[in-house]
Short mmCIF file of C-alpha atoms and ligand atoms in Angstrom, two decimals:
data_model
loop_
_atom_site.label_atom_id
_atom_site.label_comp_id
_atom_site.label_asym_id
_atom_site.label_seq_id
_atom_site.Cartn_x
_atom_site.Cartn_y
_atom_site.Cartn_z
CA MET A 1 91.27 77.18 76.62
CA ASP A 2 90.05 74.67 74.78
CA GLU A 3 88.83 71.87 77.46
CA LYS A 4 85.46 71.99 78.97
CA ILE A 5 87.05 73.48 82.74
CA VAL A 6 85.18 73.12 85.37
CA ILE A 7 84.70 75.69 87.98
CA ALA A 8 84.14 75.75 91.93
CA HIS A 9 81.30 77.84 93.08
CA ARG A 10 81.65 79.57 95.68
CA GLY A 11 84.17 75.98 96.90
CA ALA A 12 83.11 72.96 96.97
CA SER A 13 80.13 74.73 98.33
CA GLY A 14 77.85 71.69 98.27
CA TYR A 15 79.55 69.95 100.92
CA LEU A 16 80.88 72.95 103.50
CA PRO A 17 79.36 76.26 103.73
CA GLU A 18 79.72 78.79 100.63
CA HIS A 19 83.38 80.99 100.43
CA THR A 20 84.56 79.40 103.25
CA ILE A 21 88.62 79.20 102.89
CA GLU A 22 88.11 75.71 103.93
CA SER A 23 85.70 75.19 101.03
CA LYS A 24 88.20 76.63 98.65
CA ALA A 25 90.68 74.20 100.08
CA MET A 26 88.72 71.17 99.57
CA ALA A 27 87.55 72.81 95.69
CA TYR A 28 91.69 73.04 95.33
CA ALA A 29 91.86 69.03 96.47
CA MET A 30 89.34 67.81 93.87
CA ASN A 31 91.80 69.21 90.90
CA VAL A 32 88.82 71.81 89.47
CA ASP A 33 90.22 74.36 86.71
CA PHE A 34 88.39 77.66 88.60
CA ILE A 35 87.69 78.63 92.36
CA GLU A 36 85.03 81.69 92.10
CA GLN A 37 85.46 84.40 94.69
CA ASP A 38 82.29 86.66 95.14
CA LEU A 39 83.23 90.05 95.99
CA VAL A 40 81.67 92.70 97.93
CA LEU A 41 83.60 95.49 99.54
CA SER A 42 84.04 95.98 103.63
CA LYS A 43 83.33 99.58 105.40
CA ASP A 44 87.31 100.09 105.22
CA ASN A 45 87.49 98.99 101.72
CA VAL A 46 88.88 95.53 101.82
CA PRO A 47 87.06 92.83 99.39
CA ILE A 48 85.54 90.52 101.30
CA VAL A 49 84.74 87.14 100.05
CA ILE A 50 80.94 86.64 99.82
CA HIS A 51 77.95 86.16 97.79
CA ASP A 52 75.90 88.94 99.31
CA ILE A 53 76.07 92.21 99.51
CA TYR A 54 74.09 91.20 103.21
CA LEU A 55 75.36 89.28 105.74
CA ASP A 56 72.44 87.85 107.37
CA ASP A 57 71.47 84.42 105.40
CA VAL A 58 75.70 83.79 105.96
CA THR A 59 76.75 84.70 109.39
CA ASP A 60 75.55 84.65 113.11
CA VAL A 61 75.55 88.89 112.45
CA ALA A 62 71.78 89.14 113.73
CA THR A 63 72.63 87.86 117.54
CA LYS A 64 76.16 89.50 117.10
CA PHE A 65 75.55 92.79 116.65
CA PRO A 66 71.50 93.53 116.58
CA ASN A 67 71.73 96.47 116.50
CA ARG A 68 73.55 97.04 113.13
CA LYS A 69 70.97 96.71 110.76
CA ARG A 70 69.58 98.84 108.09
CA LYS A 71 66.10 99.94 108.04
CA ASP A 72 65.43 97.26 105.88
CA GLY A 73 65.87 95.02 108.74
CA ARG A 74 69.27 93.80 106.65
CA PHE A 75 73.07 93.93 107.59
CA TYR A 76 75.17 94.89 105.27
CA VAL A 77 79.07 94.24 104.37
CA ILE A 78 79.54 97.68 103.91
CA ASP A 79 78.91 98.32 106.59
CA PHE A 80 81.46 97.00 108.66
CA THR A 81 85.10 96.68 109.12
CA PHE A 82 86.96 94.29 108.13
CA ASN A 83 87.46 92.98 111.82
CA GLU A 84 84.12 93.01 112.48
CA LEU A 85 83.17 90.66 109.85
CA LYS A 86 86.41 88.49 111.07
CA THR A 87 84.58 88.54 114.78
CA LEU A 88 81.45 86.34 112.41
CA GLN A 89 80.81 83.22 112.14
CA VAL A 90 80.02 81.63 108.58
CA LEU A 91 77.04 79.14 108.81
CA GLU A 92 75.55 77.33 105.58
CA ARG A 93 73.57 79.77 103.60
CA PHE A 94 69.64 79.89 105.74
CA ASN A 95 66.43 81.99 104.96
CA PRO A 96 66.63 84.64 107.99
CA LYS A 97 63.07 84.79 108.65
CA THR A 98 62.96 81.63 108.83
CA GLY A 99 66.39 80.43 110.22
CA LYS A 100 66.17 76.55 108.32
CA GLN A 101 68.73 75.97 105.87
CA VAL A 102 68.51 76.50 102.14
CA TYR A 103 69.60 73.00 101.08
CA ARG A 104 68.76 70.64 103.74
CA LYS A 105 71.22 67.74 102.87
CA ARG A 106 73.90 70.07 103.23
CA TYR A 107 76.41 70.95 105.88
CA PRO A 108 74.55 71.22 109.15
CA LYS A 109 74.63 75.26 109.73
CA GLY A 110 76.11 76.13 112.68
CA LYS A 111 78.34 73.06 112.69
CA GLY A 112 82.17 73.63 113.30
CA ASN A 113 84.08 78.00 113.50
CA PHE A 114 84.40 79.24 109.92
CA LYS A 115 85.11 82.79 108.92
CA LEU A 116 85.24 85.26 106.67
CA HIS A 117 87.90 86.24 104.06
CA SER A 118 89.53 88.90 101.86
CA PHE A 119 90.20 88.39 98.16
CA GLN A 120 93.72 88.59 99.14
CA GLU A 121 94.21 86.08 101.48
CA GLU A 122 92.25 83.53 99.14
CA ILE A 123 94.64 83.78 96.28
CA GLU A 124 97.24 83.47 98.49
CA LEU A 125 95.99 80.31 99.52
CA ILE A 126 95.57 79.15 95.87
CA GLN A 127 99.01 80.49 94.69
CA GLY A 128 100.24 78.75 97.66
CA LEU A 129 99.21 75.78 97.21
CA ASN A 130 100.09 75.73 93.67
CA ILE A 131 103.47 76.64 94.61
CA SER A 132 103.16 73.03 96.73
CA THR A 133 101.59 71.35 94.41
CA GLY A 134 102.88 72.20 91.19
CA LYS A 135 99.52 72.76 89.66
CA ASN A 136 98.17 75.35 87.99
CA ILE A 137 94.56 76.42 89.27
CA GLY A 138 93.50 79.44 88.36
CA ILE A 139 90.38 82.15 90.03
CA TYR A 140 87.48 82.93 88.61
CA PRO A 141 87.03 86.30 90.77
CA GLU A 142 83.26 88.59 90.31
CA ILE A 143 82.88 92.22 90.95
CA LYS A 144 79.46 92.31 92.35
CA ALA A 145 76.46 94.61 92.57
CA PRO A 146 79.16 97.57 91.28
CA GLU A 147 76.26 99.99 90.97
CA PHE A 148 75.36 99.65 94.59
CA HIS A 149 78.85 100.19 95.67
CA GLN A 150 79.08 103.05 93.76
CA LYS A 151 76.26 104.48 94.99
CA GLU A 152 77.89 103.85 98.50
CA GLY A 153 81.01 105.95 97.09
CA LYS A 154 82.99 102.36 96.94
CA GLN A 155 85.57 101.75 94.20
CA LEU A 156 84.44 97.84 93.96
CA THR A 157 86.43 97.26 90.52
CA GLU A 158 89.50 99.46 90.55
CA ILE A 159 90.32 98.19 93.80
CA VAL A 160 90.16 94.20 92.64
CA LEU A 161 91.62 95.07 89.94
CA LYS A 162 94.75 96.52 91.48
CA ILE A 163 94.97 93.75 93.63
CA LEU A 164 94.48 91.33 90.76
CA SER A 165 97.76 92.68 89.19
CA ASP A 166 99.33 93.22 92.32
CA TYR A 167 98.90 89.72 92.46
CA GLY A 168 100.18 88.78 88.77
CA TYR A 169 96.58 88.91 87.01
CA LYS A 170 97.17 90.99 84.35
CA THR A 171 96.32 89.23 80.86
CA GLN A 172 94.46 86.38 79.33
CA LYS A 173 97.42 84.17 79.81
CA ASP A 174 97.48 84.68 83.79
CA ASN A 175 94.71 82.22 84.75
CA CYS A 176 92.41 84.54 86.14
CA ILE A 177 88.04 84.76 84.35
CA LEU A 178 86.67 88.49 85.57
CA GLN A 179 82.96 88.40 85.40
CA CYS A 180 80.28 90.63 86.52
CA PHE A 181 76.49 90.66 85.59
CA ASP A 182 76.33 94.22 84.97
CA ALA A 183 76.98 94.63 80.73
CA LYS A 184 78.06 98.86 81.45
CA GLU A 185 80.54 97.57 84.59
CA LEU A 186 82.05 94.94 81.92
CA GLU A 187 82.56 97.53 79.00
CA ARG A 188 84.32 99.60 81.78
CA ILE A 189 86.58 97.01 82.57
CA ARG A 190 87.74 96.34 79.15
CA VAL A 191 87.07 99.71 77.38
CA THR A 192 87.97 103.00 79.96
CA LEU A 193 90.26 101.34 82.28
CA LYS A 194 92.09 98.73 79.74
CA SER A 195 91.96 95.18 81.36
CA GLU A 196 93.41 92.79 79.26
CA LEU A 197 91.92 90.06 81.35
CA PHE A 198 89.38 87.64 80.31
CA LEU A 199 86.49 89.21 80.80
CA VAL A 200 83.04 86.62 81.08
CA GLN A 201 79.80 88.66 80.62
CA LEU A 202 77.27 86.75 83.10
CA ILE A 203 73.50 86.77 82.01
CA GLU A 204 70.93 86.64 84.60
CA PHE A 205 67.57 87.72 82.56
CA THR A 206 66.52 86.47 79.02
CA GLU A 207 66.13 89.49 76.95
CA GLU A 208 69.52 90.02 77.36
CA THR A 209 70.63 86.73 75.34
CA LYS A 210 70.09 89.75 72.86
CA ASN A 211 73.01 91.54 73.18
CA LEU A 212 75.30 89.21 72.21
CA LYS A 213 76.93 91.12 69.84
CA HIS A 214 77.68 93.74 71.85
CA PHE A 215 78.74 91.51 74.56
CA ALA A 216 81.67 90.11 71.88
CA THR A 217 83.09 93.47 70.96
CA TYR A 218 84.48 93.35 74.68
CA ALA A 219 84.10 90.17 76.30
CA ASP A 220 85.35 87.26 75.79
CA GLY A 221 82.49 84.91 76.89
CA ILE A 222 79.33 84.92 78.30
CA GLY A 223 78.13 82.65 81.57
CA PRO A 224 74.51 82.54 81.12
CA TRP A 225 71.60 80.82 83.63
CA TYR A 226 71.53 77.66 82.43
CA LYS A 227 67.82 77.57 81.63
CA GLN A 228 68.69 80.21 78.95
CA ILE A 229 70.25 77.54 76.96
CA LEU A 230 67.62 74.73 76.97
CA ASP A 231 64.60 75.17 75.37
CA LYS A 232 62.15 72.24 75.32
CA LYS A 233 62.10 68.41 75.99
CA VAL A 234 60.84 66.23 72.47
CA ASN A 235 60.62 62.38 73.22
CA GLY A 236 62.81 62.77 76.52
CA LYS A 237 65.87 64.83 74.38
CA TRP A 238 66.25 68.46 74.69
CA THR A 239 66.40 70.46 72.11
CA PHE A 240 68.45 74.10 72.47
CA THR A 241 68.15 77.76 71.95
CA SER A 242 70.32 79.38 69.38
CA LEU A 243 72.49 81.35 72.98
CA VAL A 244 75.20 78.14 72.74
CA SER A 245 76.08 78.65 68.77
CA ASN A 246 74.99 81.81 68.43
CA ALA A 247 78.10 82.77 70.81
CA HIS A 248 80.63 80.39 69.62
CA LYS A 249 79.82 81.85 66.10
CA LEU A 250 80.56 85.44 67.70
CA GLY A 251 84.05 83.72 69.14
CA LEU A 252 82.23 83.65 72.94
CA LYS A 253 83.45 80.68 75.26
CA VAL A 254 79.75 80.08 77.47
CA HIS A 255 80.38 79.18 81.09
CA PRO A 256 76.83 78.20 82.85
CA TYR A 257 75.36 78.39 86.15
CA THR A 258 74.60 76.43 88.42
CA PHE A 259 75.11 72.82 88.89
CA ARG A 260 73.83 71.57 91.31
CA ALA A 261 73.41 67.59 92.26
CA ASP A 262 70.90 68.16 94.86
CA ALA A 263 68.90 71.22 92.90
CA LEU A 264 68.12 69.31 89.29
CA GLU A 265 64.53 70.63 88.49
CA GLU A 266 64.77 70.11 85.01
CA PHE A 267 66.18 67.65 84.95
CA SER A 268 66.34 63.64 86.38
CA THR A 269 69.83 62.85 87.24
CA PHE A 270 72.49 65.14 87.91
CA ASP A 271 74.46 62.81 85.06
CA GLU A 272 71.13 64.02 83.00
CA MET A 273 71.91 67.53 83.65
CA MET A 274 75.81 66.55 82.67
CA GLN A 275 75.39 65.23 79.63
CA THR A 276 72.96 67.59 78.24
CA LEU A 277 74.25 70.99 78.92
CA LEU A 278 78.17 69.71 78.27
CA ILE A 279 77.77 67.11 75.86
CA GLU A 280 74.65 68.05 73.75
CA ALA A 281 74.87 71.49 74.26
CA ASN A 282 78.44 71.79 73.65
CA VAL A 283 79.06 74.22 76.50
CA ASP A 284 82.44 75.21 77.55
CA GLY A 285 82.07 74.86 80.92
CA ALA A 286 80.59 74.69 84.37
CA PHE A 287 79.66 76.72 87.43
CA THR A 288 79.39 74.19 89.94
CA ASP A 289 78.64 73.48 93.80
CA PHE A 290 79.45 70.03 93.36
CA PRO A 291 83.31 70.07 91.62
CA ASP A 292 84.22 66.54 91.81
CA LYS A 293 81.09 65.15 90.07
CA VAL A 294 81.71 67.51 86.90
CA LEU A 295 85.03 66.25 87.09
CA SER A 296 84.77 62.24 87.48
CA PHE A 297 81.62 62.94 84.04
CA LEU A 298 84.25 64.81 82.21
CA GLN A 299 87.23 62.70 83.08
CA LYS A 300 84.24 59.25 81.94
O1 LIG B 401 79.01 83.98 88.75
C1 LIG B 401 78.02 83.26 88.38
C2 LIG B 401 77.55 82.21 89.38
O2 LIG B 401 78.49 82.31 90.27
C3 LIG B 401 76.27 82.70 88.78
O3 LIG B 401 75.82 83.26 89.69
O4 LIG B 401 74.43 84.52 91.56
O5 LIG B 401 75.65 82.32 92.35
O6 LIG B 401 76.62 84.72 92.01
P1 LIG B 401 75.83 83.69 91.38
CA1 LIG B 402 79.28 84.55 91.13
#
């Protein structure tokens, strides 16, 4: 894995509702290196490809099952069977309080007919396309909220590892990168569950970057928030924190999230973001909602 990799973040989610099978097929056709799956268990232990433990900001659950919310007002994936989840319509991400879609210029909320799907269904799509096209595009699953699943009496990690093994993803050579924000859980995956997969430690909070040496004892890479790589802008040029160079010294790959052409924040253009992080900061890959744009930048 020496070249910079492009990871379709929740699929080609800049163009189609996130984590739909359609957004995965679109990302596949763009020739990305990896397609991401965030994983949450259903009531009957089926890993569902969805970003949150909640359903109400990407589906019509509040209309279809108005009486199934918890005391906090949220609808949880884990309270619904796979068959029930299949009846929901997936919508472009929106704020459940206002009903307004989060990224205004993306796919219009409520149009089309998109459904939730299982991890196995997505693996079969990608492996099927790998056979029919002759390509070898990888998967990049994430174990979501392991502590929440444990409290609910669920073994998300064990279920995901078994599925990965059943579909032939067992070692670093098998074109699968497994990621998790929870450091204890990722370490458990390596040390206790003896996984030989390529493991990426996601980093949410900047203080966690102090633990890099420890991460290197069980992980092969890190997935930081891109802002943890940026230091300050001097005369129009970004300077960088030591995160990428320290990680590289420890042999860790660096795959920051999330490259969004329609939410630039620190940057004036998407080209500036890609040039700054992929070239000047020398990261090893990017999670992006716009894989076609990152691929075309890297080809240049
Ligand atoms: O998993 C890395 C990337 O996806 C960023 O995290 O919150 O979008 O799952 P999130
Ligand atoms: Ca993710």
